[in-house]
Amino acid sequence: MIIFSAATWQGQAWHPKGVLESFVKEPKLIWNKKDPNLQIEKLKKMIEEKYNQKFNSYWDFHKWSVENFEGFWKELWHYFNVIASKPYEKVND
């Protein structure tokens, strides 16, 4: 089970000086193998379709994300609408 709490994942805005305008009060569950309708599963399905992949397990998805880290982080950035002071130019290794 993975729990993540971040304002960018909840569509919250960042203050221009870098301080969160509002906080997420409760962590949100993003992955649980017993619940196929969570955000990470939706991201996985979107990546499967876009990259013509089929992940039969979490570990298949993990392996692909490590071997294709630029594509994975690009998709994660856009899927979760990450808000930053400027758009990324490239994924660092």
C-alpha positions as MATLAB code, in Angstrom:
seq = 'MIIFSAATWQGQAWHPKGVLESFVKEPKLIWNKKDPNLQIEKLKKMIEEKYNQKFNSYWDFHKWSVENFEGFWKELWHYFNVIASKPYEKVND';
ca = [
       0.000    0.000    0.000;
       1.338    3.461   -0.901;
       0.025    6.642    0.680;
       0.995   10.035   -0.658;
       0.050   13.495    0.413;
       0.818   16.385   -1.900;
      -1.111   19.498   -2.776;
      -0.156   19.296   -6.447;
      -1.937   15.945   -6.676;
      -5.053   17.517   -5.295;
      -5.061   20.447   -7.721;
      -3.967   22.932   -5.067;
      -2.016   26.022   -6.086;
       1.474   27.020   -5.033;
       2.015   30.496   -3.647;
       4.369   32.561   -5.870;
       7.008   32.544   -3.140;
       6.908   28.744   -2.958;
       4.683   28.339    0.091;
       1.657   26.093   -0.267;
      -1.529   28.091   -0.443;
      -3.405   25.263    1.241;
      -2.557   21.859    2.639;
      -4.014   18.427    2.155;
      -5.162   17.448    5.626;
      -5.419   13.714    5.031;
      -3.013   11.533    3.032;
      -4.576    9.950   -0.052;
      -4.207    6.296   -0.924;
      -2.684    5.997   -4.404;
      -1.959    2.262   -4.633;
      -3.400   -0.867   -3.097;
      -3.322   -4.155   -5.004;
      -6.872   -4.855   -3.813;
      -8.293   -1.673   -5.378;
      -7.877   -1.406   -9.180;
      -9.554    2.014   -9.348;
      -6.820    4.105   -7.712;
      -4.792    6.792   -9.479;
      -1.665    4.675   -9.928;
      -3.745    1.994  -11.663;
      -5.251    4.619  -13.955;
      -1.764    5.940  -14.732;
      -0.574    2.389  -15.413;
      -3.447    1.739  -17.824;
      -2.816    5.025  -19.629;
       0.880    4.131  -20.039;
      -0.042    0.624  -21.240;
      -2.210    2.105  -23.973;
       0.121    4.940  -24.969;
       3.297    2.811  -25.049;
       1.651   -0.430  -26.256;
       2.607   -2.325  -23.091;
       0.933   -4.909  -20.875;
       1.931   -5.004  -17.209;
       0.813   -8.226  -15.553;
       2.063   -7.182  -12.134;
       3.285   -4.241  -10.132;
       6.834   -5.497  -10.747;
       6.338   -5.454  -14.530;
       5.238   -1.827  -14.240;
       8.139   -1.050  -11.919;
      10.635   -2.664  -14.319;
       9.274   -0.621  -17.234;
       9.414    2.594  -15.172;
      13.108    1.973  -14.362;
      14.049    1.001  -17.913;
      12.043    3.900  -19.387;
      12.436    6.462  -16.625;
      12.193    9.494  -18.938;
       8.857    8.358  -20.350;
       7.588    7.283  -16.934;
       8.401   10.579  -15.206;
       7.097   12.599  -18.152;
       3.775   10.740  -17.969;
       3.604   10.960  -14.167;
       4.336   14.719  -14.302;
       1.497   15.314  -16.771;
      -0.960   12.784  -15.332;
      -0.834   14.273  -11.846;
      -0.649   17.874  -13.132;
       2.505   18.694  -11.204;
       2.783   22.428  -10.641;
       6.279   23.911  -10.729;
       7.821   27.339  -11.077;
       8.773   26.413  -14.667;
       8.223   23.398  -16.939;
      10.890   20.720  -16.844;
      13.308   20.616  -19.768;
      14.490   17.026  -19.370;
      14.392   14.172  -16.901;
      17.692   13.923  -15.038;
      19.352   10.567  -14.541;
];
